[in-house]
Amino acid sequence: MNLILLGPPGAGKGTQAKRLEDRHGLVQLSTGDMLRAVVASGAPLGQQAKEIMAAGKLMPDELMIEMIADRISQPDCAAGFILDGFPRTVPQAEALDRMLEEKGLKLDHVIEMKVDDAALVERITGRYTCSKCGRGYHDTFQKPAVEGVCDACGSTEFSRRADDNAETVTTRLAAYHKQTAPILPYYQARGVLEAVDGMADIDEVTGQIEALLKDKAA
Ligand code: AP5
């Protein structure tokens, strides 16, 4: 099963992708995480990525297309993958179609996570992750069972993303509406677009996604 989670910054794509990964044995392909790994590695591309991400703008299409083409060719993707953060422009969506066709693969689900802009700033500015295992949390919506201790690995070190501030979120949202939202009619026209209410609580959103997966599998 190959699927795309689409939605604005903070919609819950990463949160739900992690759950689907655990439940269905799929691989989460988060282009944001890939770029943050490049930045952390100190590779030459890292400086450009760091500046663009900090400004809340999008990286060049060719680069992102090459990154995903390389990633989905790897053996661990054979059992299925969840795209989280890609495609983000119509040229990326078109390139993905060509990539999948070449490999004889198809998209089983393109799921839009609908969330009001007003809720996104609160979600993003309250987000933090475990520095050791990467598990995601939120100051209000997703706290660890024991304050200050990661549920998954017991670490007490956490970090926040450099682009998770109110100012950058505004630019990221504008980029979403201008450059990414046009993907929705692209997939709608192909009859593969589905949607969930991303304003619901985290477990409920998972339930809605699972229902879509089950419906199509039936
Ligand atoms: P990326 O890392 O992809 O960021 P994003 O799309 O802005 O998405 P986020 O990771 O911020 O949000 P999310 O939807 O995963 O939400 P989450 O589950 O964490 O990209 C970063 C940058 O990289 C881009 O700005 C761009 O520069 C570059 N980039 C990446 N891909 C690119 C591409 N293809 N082309 C060009 N450039 C690219 O949830 C957020 C918070 O809310 C969490 O704390 C969570 O606990 C909480 N939460 C989640 N769901 C709920 C819920 N239902 N109710 C309440 N709280 C919730």
PDB file of C-alpha atoms and ligand atoms in Angstrom:
ATOM      1  CA  MET A   1       0.000   0.000   0.000  1.00  0.00           C
ATOM      2  CA  ASN A   2       1.364   3.413  -1.001  1.00  0.00           C
ATOM      3  CA  LEU A   3      -0.237   6.570   0.255  1.00  0.00           C
ATOM      4  CA  ILE A   4       0.142  10.319   0.544  1.00  0.00           C
ATOM      5  CA  LEU A   5      -0.838  12.383   3.576  1.00  0.00           C
ATOM      6  CA  LEU A   6      -1.506  15.915   2.393  1.00  0.00           C
ATOM      7  CA  GLY A   7      -2.140  18.955   4.511  1.00  0.00           C
ATOM      8  CA  PRO A   8      -0.794  22.261   5.773  1.00  0.00           C
ATOM      9  CA  PRO A   9       2.097  22.554   8.241  1.00  0.00           C
ATOM     10  CA  GLY A  10       0.941  21.187  11.593  1.00  0.00           C
ATOM     11  CA  ALA A  11      -2.019  19.276  10.114  1.00  0.00           C
ATOM     12  CA  GLY A  12      -0.814  16.094  11.814  1.00  0.00           C
ATOM     13  CA  LYS A  13       0.819  14.351   8.828  1.00  0.00           C
ATOM     14  CA  GLY A  14       3.881  13.240  10.800  1.00  0.00           C
ATOM     15  CA  THR A  15       1.820  12.163  13.831  1.00  0.00           C
ATOM     16  CA  GLN A  16      -0.475   9.986  11.744  1.00  0.00           C
ATOM     17  CA  ALA A  17       2.295   8.695   9.445  1.00  0.00           C
ATOM     18  CA  LYS A  18       4.146   7.322  12.487  1.00  0.00           C
ATOM     19  CA  ARG A  19       0.995   5.495  13.617  1.00  0.00           C
ATOM     20  CA  LEU A  20       0.377   4.034  10.143  1.00  0.00           C
ATOM     21  CA  GLU A  21       3.998   2.956   9.997  1.00  0.00           C
ATOM     22  CA  ASP A  22       3.596   0.978  13.229  1.00  0.00           C
ATOM     23  CA  ARG A  23       0.189  -0.496  12.384  1.00  0.00           C
ATOM     24  CA  HIS A  24       0.694  -1.404   8.731  1.00  0.00           C
ATOM     25  CA  GLY A  25       4.431  -1.993   8.389  1.00  0.00           C
ATOM     26  CA  LEU A  26       4.778   0.908   5.967  1.00  0.00           C
ATOM     27  CA  VAL A  27       7.760   3.244   5.720  1.00  0.00           C
ATOM     28  CA  GLN A  28       7.256   6.927   6.507  1.00  0.00           C
ATOM     29  CA  LEU A  29       8.983   9.114   3.931  1.00  0.00           C
ATOM     30  CA  SER A  30       9.109  12.585   5.439  1.00  0.00           C
ATOM     31  CA  THR A  31      10.937  15.012   3.168  1.00  0.00           C
ATOM     32  CA  GLY A  32      11.165  17.480   6.069  1.00  0.00           C
ATOM     33  CA  ASP A  33      12.970  14.856   8.191  1.00  0.00           C
ATOM     34  CA  MET A  34      15.257  14.004   5.256  1.00  0.00           C
ATOM     35  CA  LEU A  35      16.184  17.665   4.861  1.00  0.00           C
ATOM     36  CA  ARG A  36      16.786  18.090   8.598  1.00  0.00           C
ATOM     37  CA  ALA A  37      19.111  15.052   8.442  1.00  0.00           C
ATOM     38  CA  VAL A  38      21.036  16.702   5.589  1.00  0.00           C
ATOM     39  CA  VAL A  39      21.361  19.884   7.652  1.00  0.00           C
ATOM     40  CA  ALA A  40      22.579  17.896  10.689  1.00  0.00           C
ATOM     41  CA  SER A  41      25.107  15.952   8.578  1.00  0.00           C
ATOM     42  CA  GLY A  42      26.919  19.151   7.591  1.00  0.00           C
ATOM     43  CA  ALA A  43      26.700  18.223   3.865  1.00  0.00           C
ATOM     44  CA  PRO A  44      27.099  21.179   1.435  1.00  0.00           C
ATOM     45  CA  LEU A  45      23.377  21.117   0.589  1.00  0.00           C
ATOM     46  CA  GLY A  46      22.653  21.503   4.297  1.00  0.00           C
ATOM     47  CA  GLN A  47      23.378  25.223   4.418  1.00  0.00           C
ATOM     48  CA  GLN A  48      20.947  25.969   1.569  1.00  0.00           C
ATOM     49  CA  ALA A  49      18.307  23.723   3.140  1.00  0.00           C
ATOM     50  CA  LYS A  50      18.773  25.358   6.534  1.00  0.00           C
ATOM     51  CA  GLU A  51      18.239  28.867   5.141  1.00  0.00           C
ATOM     52  CA  ILE A  52      15.218  27.954   3.013  1.00  0.00           C
ATOM     53  CA  MET A  53      13.515  26.005   5.804  1.00  0.00           C
ATOM     54  CA  ALA A  54      14.180  28.740   8.361  1.00  0.00           C
ATOM     55  CA  ALA A  55      12.536  31.222   5.982  1.00  0.00           C
ATOM     56  CA  GLY A  56       9.500  28.922   5.609  1.00  0.00           C
ATOM     57  CA  LYS A  57       9.966  28.654   1.841  1.00  0.00           C
ATOM     58  CA  LEU A  58      10.062  25.540  -0.356  1.00  0.00           C
ATOM     59  CA  MET A  59      13.193  23.804  -1.616  1.00  0.00           C
ATOM     60  CA  PRO A  60      13.642  23.540  -5.431  1.00  0.00           C
ATOM     61  CA  ASP A  61      11.455  20.899  -7.090  1.00  0.00           C
ATOM     62  CA  GLU A  62      14.312  19.090  -8.930  1.00  0.00           C
ATOM     63  CA  LEU A  63      16.161  18.491  -5.713  1.00  0.00           C
ATOM     64  CA  MET A  64      13.150  17.131  -3.854  1.00  0.00           C
ATOM     65  CA  ILE A  65      12.129  14.938  -6.799  1.00  0.00           C
ATOM     66  CA  GLU A  66      15.624  13.431  -6.938  1.00  0.00           C
ATOM     67  CA  MET A  67      15.579  12.847  -3.172  1.00  0.00           C
ATOM     68  CA  ILE A  68      12.269  10.954  -3.292  1.00  0.00           C
ATOM     69  CA  ALA A  69      13.126   9.015  -6.471  1.00  0.00           C
ATOM     70  CA  ASP A  70      16.254   7.765  -4.751  1.00  0.00           C
ATOM     71  CA  ARG A  71      14.421   6.936  -1.522  1.00  0.00           C
ATOM     72  CA  ILE A  72      11.510   4.969  -3.002  1.00  0.00           C
ATOM     73  CA  SER A  73      13.984   2.845  -4.960  1.00  0.00           C
ATOM     74  CA  GLN A  74      15.375   1.457  -1.727  1.00  0.00           C
ATOM     75  CA  PRO A  75      14.350  -2.075  -0.691  1.00  0.00           C
ATOM     76  CA  ASP A  76      12.565  -1.089   2.533  1.00  0.00           C
ATOM     77  CA  CYS A  77       9.949   0.784   0.459  1.00  0.00           C
ATOM     78  CA  ALA A  78       8.880  -2.352  -1.385  1.00  0.00           C
ATOM     79  CA  ALA A  79       6.289  -3.216   1.289  1.00  0.00           C
ATOM     80  CA  GLY A  80       4.681   0.210   0.903  1.00  0.00           C
ATOM     81  CA  PHE A  81       5.274   3.811   1.951  1.00  0.00           C
ATOM     82  CA  ILE A  82       3.589   6.899   3.342  1.00  0.00           C
ATOM     83  CA  LEU A  83       4.623  10.151   1.731  1.00  0.00           C
ATOM     84  CA  ASP A  84       4.631  12.949   4.322  1.00  0.00           C
ATOM     85  CA  GLY A  85       5.603  16.345   2.894  1.00  0.00           C
ATOM     86  CA  PHE A  86       5.871  15.250  -0.742  1.00  0.00           C
ATOM     87  CA  PRO A  87       4.553  16.187  -3.251  1.00  0.00           C
ATOM     88  CA  ARG A  88       4.278  19.859  -2.373  1.00  0.00           C
ATOM     89  CA  THR A  89       3.854  21.369  -5.835  1.00  0.00           C
ATOM     90  CA  VAL A  90       2.110  20.257  -9.022  1.00  0.00           C
ATOM     91  CA  PRO A  91       5.476  19.570 -10.777  1.00  0.00           C
ATOM     92  CA  GLN A  92       6.390  17.292  -7.820  1.00  0.00           C
ATOM     93  CA  ALA A  93       3.039  15.477  -8.142  1.00  0.00           C
ATOM     94  CA  GLU A  94       3.583  15.015 -11.889  1.00  0.00           C
ATOM     95  CA  ALA A  95       7.112  13.709 -11.309  1.00  0.00           C
ATOM     96  CA  LEU A  96       5.799  11.287  -8.683  1.00  0.00           C
ATOM     97  CA  ASP A  97       3.269   9.901 -11.166  1.00  0.00           C
ATOM     98  CA  ARG A  98       6.071   9.293 -13.688  1.00  0.00           C
ATOM     99  CA  MET A  99       8.280   7.666 -11.019  1.00  0.00           C
ATOM    100  CA  LEU A 100       5.529   5.311  -9.891  1.00  0.00           C
ATOM    101  CA  GLU A 101       4.600   4.407 -13.448  1.00  0.00           C
ATOM    102  CA  GLU A 102       8.218   3.532 -14.258  1.00  0.00           C
ATOM    103  CA  LYS A 103       8.328   1.232 -11.247  1.00  0.00           C
ATOM    104  CA  GLY A 104       4.922  -0.315 -11.921  1.00  0.00           C
ATOM    105  CA  LEU A 105       3.591   1.109  -8.639  1.00  0.00           C
ATOM    106  CA  LYS A 106       0.372   2.956  -7.887  1.00  0.00           C
ATOM    107  CA  LEU A 107      -1.010   5.300  -5.268  1.00  0.00           C
ATOM    108  CA  ASP A 108      -3.667   3.610  -3.154  1.00  0.00           C
ATOM    109  CA  HIS A 109      -4.687   6.676  -1.146  1.00  0.00           C
ATOM    110  CA  VAL A 110      -4.196  10.434  -1.246  1.00  0.00           C
ATOM    111  CA  ILE A 111      -5.601  11.676   2.056  1.00  0.00           C
ATOM    112  CA  GLU A 112      -6.109  15.356   2.718  1.00  0.00           C
ATOM    113  CA  MET A 113      -6.022  16.366   6.384  1.00  0.00           C
ATOM    114  CA  LYS A 114      -8.291  19.390   6.687  1.00  0.00           C
ATOM    115  CA  VAL A 115      -7.381  21.789   9.500  1.00  0.00           C
ATOM    116  CA  ASP A 116      -8.292  25.475   9.995  1.00  0.00           C
ATOM    117  CA  ASP A 117      -5.343  27.850   9.715  1.00  0.00           C
ATOM    118  CA  ALA A 118      -6.095  29.294  13.166  1.00  0.00           C
ATOM    119  CA  ALA A 119      -5.442  25.922  14.861  1.00  0.00           C
ATOM    120  CA  LEU A 120      -2.135  25.355  13.099  1.00  0.00           C
ATOM    121  CA  VAL A 121      -0.111  28.070  14.799  1.00  0.00           C
ATOM    122  CA  GLU A 122      -0.960  26.670  18.243  1.00  0.00           C
ATOM    123  CA  ARG A 123      -0.114  23.146  17.119  1.00  0.00           C
ATOM    124  CA  ILE A 124       3.219  24.104  15.607  1.00  0.00           C
ATOM    125  CA  THR A 125       4.454  26.447  18.310  1.00  0.00           C
ATOM    126  CA  GLY A 126       3.637  23.842  20.999  1.00  0.00           C
ATOM    127  CA  ARG A 127       5.378  20.942  19.250  1.00  0.00           C
ATOM    128  CA  TYR A 128       8.588  19.307  20.501  1.00  0.00           C
ATOM    129  CA  THR A 129      10.351  15.987  19.950  1.00  0.00           C
ATOM    130  CA  CYS A 130      12.519  13.605  21.893  1.00  0.00           C
ATOM    131  CA  SER A 131      16.141  14.338  20.950  1.00  0.00           C
ATOM    132  CA  LYS A 132      17.050  10.663  21.241  1.00  0.00           C
ATOM    133  CA  CYS A 133      14.287   8.709  19.436  1.00  0.00           C
ATOM    134  CA  GLY A 134      12.405  11.486  17.604  1.00  0.00           C
ATOM    135  CA  ARG A 135       9.001  10.763  19.201  1.00  0.00           C
ATOM    136  CA  GLY A 136       6.735  13.804  18.798  1.00  0.00           C
ATOM    137  CA  TYR A 137       4.901  15.622  21.606  1.00  0.00           C
ATOM    138  CA  HIS A 138       2.874  18.765  22.178  1.00  0.00           C
ATOM    139  CA  ASP A 139       2.710  21.131  25.162  1.00  0.00           C
ATOM    140  CA  THR A 140      -1.076  20.763  25.305  1.00  0.00           C
ATOM    141  CA  PHE A 141      -2.301  18.016  22.959  1.00  0.00           C
ATOM    142  CA  GLN A 142       0.220  15.206  23.290  1.00  0.00           C
ATOM    143  CA  LYS A 143       2.123  15.228  26.576  1.00  0.00           C
ATOM    144  CA  PRO A 144       4.336  12.352  27.716  1.00  0.00           C
ATOM    145  CA  ALA A 145       2.827  10.197  30.488  1.00  0.00           C
ATOM    146  CA  VAL A 146       5.514  11.416  32.898  1.00  0.00           C
ATOM    147  CA  GLU A 147       6.366  15.068  32.395  1.00  0.00           C
ATOM    148  CA  GLY A 148       9.845  15.533  30.943  1.00  0.00           C
ATOM    149  CA  VAL A 149      10.376  11.836  30.168  1.00  0.00           C
ATOM    150  CA  CYS A 150       9.958  10.323  26.694  1.00  0.00           C
ATOM    151  CA  ASP A 151       7.294   7.563  26.670  1.00  0.00           C
ATOM    152  CA  ALA A 152       9.177   5.616  24.026  1.00  0.00           C
ATOM    153  CA  CYS A 153      12.814   5.665  25.165  1.00  0.00           C
ATOM    154  CA  GLY A 154      12.932   7.292  28.609  1.00  0.00           C
ATOM    155  CA  SER A 155      15.169  10.143  27.469  1.00  0.00           C
ATOM    156  CA  THR A 156      14.810  13.488  29.227  1.00  0.00           C
ATOM    157  CA  GLU A 157      16.160  15.571  26.353  1.00  0.00           C
ATOM    158  CA  PHE A 158      13.798  17.255  23.960  1.00  0.00           C
ATOM    159  CA  SER A 159      14.145  19.771  21.146  1.00  0.00           C
ATOM    160  CA  ARG A 160      12.050  22.173  19.100  1.00  0.00           C
ATOM    161  CA  ARG A 161      12.389  22.851  15.369  1.00  0.00           C
ATOM    162  CA  ALA A 162      13.996  26.134  14.289  1.00  0.00           C
ATOM    163  CA  ASP A 163      11.088  26.830  11.906  1.00  0.00           C
ATOM    164  CA  ASP A 164       8.404  26.247  14.558  1.00  0.00           C
ATOM    165  CA  ASN A 165       7.842  29.890  15.473  1.00  0.00           C
ATOM    166  CA  ALA A 166       4.798  32.053  14.820  1.00  0.00           C
ATOM    167  CA  GLU A 167       6.591  34.218  12.227  1.00  0.00           C
ATOM    168  CA  THR A 168       7.852  31.347  10.045  1.00  0.00           C
ATOM    169  CA  VAL A 169       4.552  29.505  10.350  1.00  0.00           C
ATOM    170  CA  THR A 170       2.820  32.412   8.582  1.00  0.00           C
ATOM    171  CA  THR A 171       5.192  32.079   5.602  1.00  0.00           C
ATOM    172  CA  ARG A 172       4.847  28.269   5.612  1.00  0.00           C
ATOM    173  CA  LEU A 173       1.074  28.581   5.545  1.00  0.00           C
ATOM    174  CA  ALA A 174       1.210  31.083   2.685  1.00  0.00           C
ATOM    175  CA  ALA A 175       3.488  28.675   0.758  1.00  0.00           C
ATOM    176  CA  TYR A 176       0.999  25.873   1.422  1.00  0.00           C
ATOM    177  CA  HIS A 177      -1.974  27.817   0.072  1.00  0.00           C
ATOM    178  CA  LYS A 178      -0.123  29.169  -2.968  1.00  0.00           C
ATOM    179  CA  GLN A 179       2.089  26.248  -4.004  1.00  0.00           C
ATOM    180  CA  THR A 180       0.735  23.068  -2.391  1.00  0.00           C
ATOM    181  CA  ALA A 181      -3.066  23.462  -2.341  1.00  0.00           C
ATOM    182  CA  PRO A 182      -3.201  23.274  -6.201  1.00  0.00           C
ATOM    183  CA  ILE A 183      -2.251  19.595  -5.801  1.00  0.00           C
ATOM    184  CA  LEU A 184      -5.717  18.929  -4.380  1.00  0.00           C
ATOM    185  CA  PRO A 185      -7.600  19.482  -7.676  1.00  0.00           C
ATOM    186  CA  TYR A 186      -4.805  17.555  -9.427  1.00  0.00           C
ATOM    187  CA  TYR A 187      -5.615  14.423  -7.396  1.00  0.00           C
ATOM    188  CA  GLN A 188      -9.338  15.175  -7.338  1.00  0.00           C
ATOM    189  CA  ALA A 189      -9.356  15.049 -11.133  1.00  0.00           C
ATOM    190  CA  ARG A 190      -7.760  11.587 -10.943  1.00  0.00           C
ATOM    191  CA  GLY A 191     -10.467  10.406  -8.531  1.00  0.00           C
ATOM    192  CA  VAL A 192      -8.035   9.418  -5.774  1.00  0.00           C
ATOM    193  CA  LEU A 193      -8.481  12.289  -3.307  1.00  0.00           C
ATOM    194  CA  GLU A 194     -10.012  11.478   0.092  1.00  0.00           C
ATOM    195  CA  ALA A 195     -10.255  13.689   3.180  1.00  0.00           C
ATOM    196  CA  VAL A 196     -10.346  13.453   6.959  1.00  0.00           C
ATOM    197  CA  ASP A 197     -11.295  16.029   9.562  1.00  0.00           C
ATOM    198  CA  GLY A 198      -7.878  16.956  10.945  1.00  0.00           C
ATOM    199  CA  MET A 199      -9.549  19.175  13.577  1.00  0.00           C
ATOM    200  CA  ALA A 200     -10.693  16.083  15.458  1.00  0.00           C
ATOM    201  CA  ASP A 201      -8.499  14.702  18.230  1.00  0.00           C
ATOM    202  CA  ILE A 202      -5.482  12.587  17.333  1.00  0.00           C
ATOM    203  CA  ASP A 203      -7.082   9.171  17.980  1.00  0.00           C
ATOM    204  CA  GLU A 204     -10.213  10.135  16.099  1.00  0.00           C
ATOM    205  CA  VAL A 205      -8.176  11.227  13.065  1.00  0.00           C
ATOM    206  CA  THR A 206      -6.387   7.857  13.154  1.00  0.00           C
ATOM    207  CA  GLY A 207      -9.807   6.158  13.198  1.00  0.00           C
ATOM    208  CA  GLN A 208     -10.956   8.151  10.169  1.00  0.00           C
ATOM    209  CA  ILE A 209      -7.825   7.237   8.222  1.00  0.00           C
ATOM    210  CA  GLU A 210      -8.122   3.570   9.170  1.00  0.00           C
ATOM    211  CA  ALA A 211     -11.745   3.610   7.968  1.00  0.00           C
ATOM    212  CA  LEU A 212     -10.649   4.924   4.560  1.00  0.00           C
ATOM    213  CA  LEU A 213      -7.970   2.236   4.272  1.00  0.00           C
ATOM    214  CA  LYS A 214     -10.455  -0.463   5.266  1.00  0.00           C
ATOM    215  CA  ASP A 215     -13.166   0.785   2.876  1.00  0.00           C
ATOM    216  CA  LYS A 216     -10.907   0.570  -0.130  1.00  0.00           C
ATOM    217  CA  ALA A 217      -9.414  -2.770   0.914  1.00  0.00           C
ATOM    218  CA  ALA A 218     -12.909  -4.294   1.291  1.00  0.00           C
TER     219      ALA A 218
HETATM  220  P1  AP5 B   1       8.003  19.502   6.945  1.00  0.00           P
HETATM  221  O1  AP5 B   1       8.886  18.938   7.966  1.00  0.00           O
HETATM  222  O2  AP5 B   1       7.330  18.596   5.966  1.00  0.00           O
HETATM  223  O3  AP5 B   1       6.950  20.432   7.683  1.00  0.00           O
HETATM  224  P2  AP5 B   1       5.409  20.738   7.416  1.00  0.00           P
HETATM  225  O4  AP5 B   1       4.742  20.278   6.179  1.00  0.00           O
HETATM  226  O5  AP5 B   1       5.373  22.207   7.612  1.00  0.00           O
HETATM  227  O6  AP5 B   1       4.676  19.869   8.396  1.00  0.00           O
HETATM  228  P3  AP5 B   1       4.963  19.710   9.896  1.00  0.00           P
HETATM  229  O7  AP5 B   1       5.988  18.659  10.120  1.00  0.00           O
HETATM  230  O8  AP5 B   1       5.211  21.045  10.506  1.00  0.00           O
HETATM  231  O9  AP5 B   1       3.524  19.251  10.403  1.00  0.00           O
HETATM  232  P4  AP5 B   1       2.768  17.888  10.412  1.00  0.00           P
HETATM  233  O10 AP5 B   1       1.581  17.976   9.498  1.00  0.00           O
HETATM  234  O11 AP5 B   1       3.681  16.710  10.229  1.00  0.00           O
HETATM  235  O12 AP5 B   1       2.224  17.942  11.902  1.00  0.00           O
HETATM  236  P5  AP5 B   1       2.591  17.085  13.193  1.00  0.00           P
HETATM  237  O13 AP5 B   1       2.079  15.685  13.034  1.00  0.00           O
HETATM  238  O14 AP5 B   1       4.012  17.246  13.569  1.00  0.00           O
HETATM  239  O15 AP5 B   1       8.794  20.559   6.061  1.00  0.00           O
HETATM  240  C1  AP5 B   1       9.636  21.546   6.628  1.00  0.00           C
HETATM  241  C2  AP5 B   1      10.292  22.362   5.514  1.00  0.00           C
HETATM  242  O16 AP5 B   1      11.073  21.514   4.649  1.00  0.00           O
HETATM  243  C3  AP5 B   1       9.320  23.079   4.563  1.00  0.00           C
HETATM  244  O17 AP5 B   1       8.881  24.297   5.085  1.00  0.00           O
HETATM  245  C4  AP5 B   1      10.216  23.235   3.315  1.00  0.00           C
HETATM  246  O18 AP5 B   1      11.131  24.298   3.473  1.00  0.00           O
HETATM  247  C5  AP5 B   1      11.012  21.953   3.283  1.00  0.00           C
HETATM  248  N1  AP5 B   1      10.372  20.879   2.485  1.00  0.00           N
HETATM  249  C6  AP5 B   1       9.940  19.667   2.958  1.00  0.00           C
HETATM  250  N2  AP5 B   1       9.423  18.936   1.957  1.00  0.00           N
HETATM  251  C7  AP5 B   1       9.521  19.683   0.832  1.00  0.00           C
HETATM  252  C8  AP5 B   1       9.137  19.468  -0.523  1.00  0.00           C
HETATM  253  N3  AP5 B   1       8.537  18.331  -0.921  1.00  0.00           N
HETATM  254  N4  AP5 B   1       9.378  20.467  -1.428  1.00  0.00           N
HETATM  255  C9  AP5 B   1       9.983  21.602  -1.045  1.00  0.00           C
HETATM  256  N5  AP5 B   1      10.388  21.881   0.219  1.00  0.00           N
HETATM  257  C10 AP5 B   1      10.145  20.918   1.157  1.00  0.00           C
HETATM  258  O19 AP5 B   1       1.648  17.822  14.244  1.00  0.00           O
HETATM  259  C11 AP5 B   1       1.955  19.130  14.703  1.00  0.00           C
HETATM  260  C12 AP5 B   1       1.689  19.221  16.223  1.00  0.00           C
HETATM  261  O20 AP5 B   1       0.285  19.133  16.444  1.00  0.00           O
HETATM  262  C13 AP5 B   1       2.325  18.072  17.015  1.00  0.00           C
HETATM  263  O21 AP5 B   1       2.856  18.587  18.201  1.00  0.00           O
HETATM  264  C14 AP5 B   1       1.172  17.101  17.302  1.00  0.00           C
HETATM  265  O22 AP5 B   1       1.314  16.509  18.573  1.00  0.00           O
HETATM  266  C15 AP5 B   1      -0.037  18.030  17.277  1.00  0.00           C
HETATM  267  N6  AP5 B   1      -1.187  17.365  16.665  1.00  0.00           N
HETATM  268  C16 AP5 B   1      -1.198  16.531  15.593  1.00  0.00           C
HETATM  269  N7  AP5 B   1      -2.457  16.144  15.303  1.00  0.00           N
HETATM  270  C17 AP5 B   1      -3.270  16.776  16.200  1.00  0.00           C
HETATM  271  C18 AP5 B   1      -4.680  16.786  16.402  1.00  0.00           C
HETATM  272  N8  AP5 B   1      -5.530  16.088  15.638  1.00  0.00           N
HETATM  273  N9  AP5 B   1      -5.151  17.565  17.417  1.00  0.00           N
HETATM  274  C19 AP5 B   1      -4.312  18.294  18.227  1.00  0.00           C
HETATM  275  N10 AP5 B   1      -2.962  18.290  18.084  1.00  0.00           N
HETATM  276  C20 AP5 B   1      -2.451  17.565  17.069  1.00  0.00           C
END
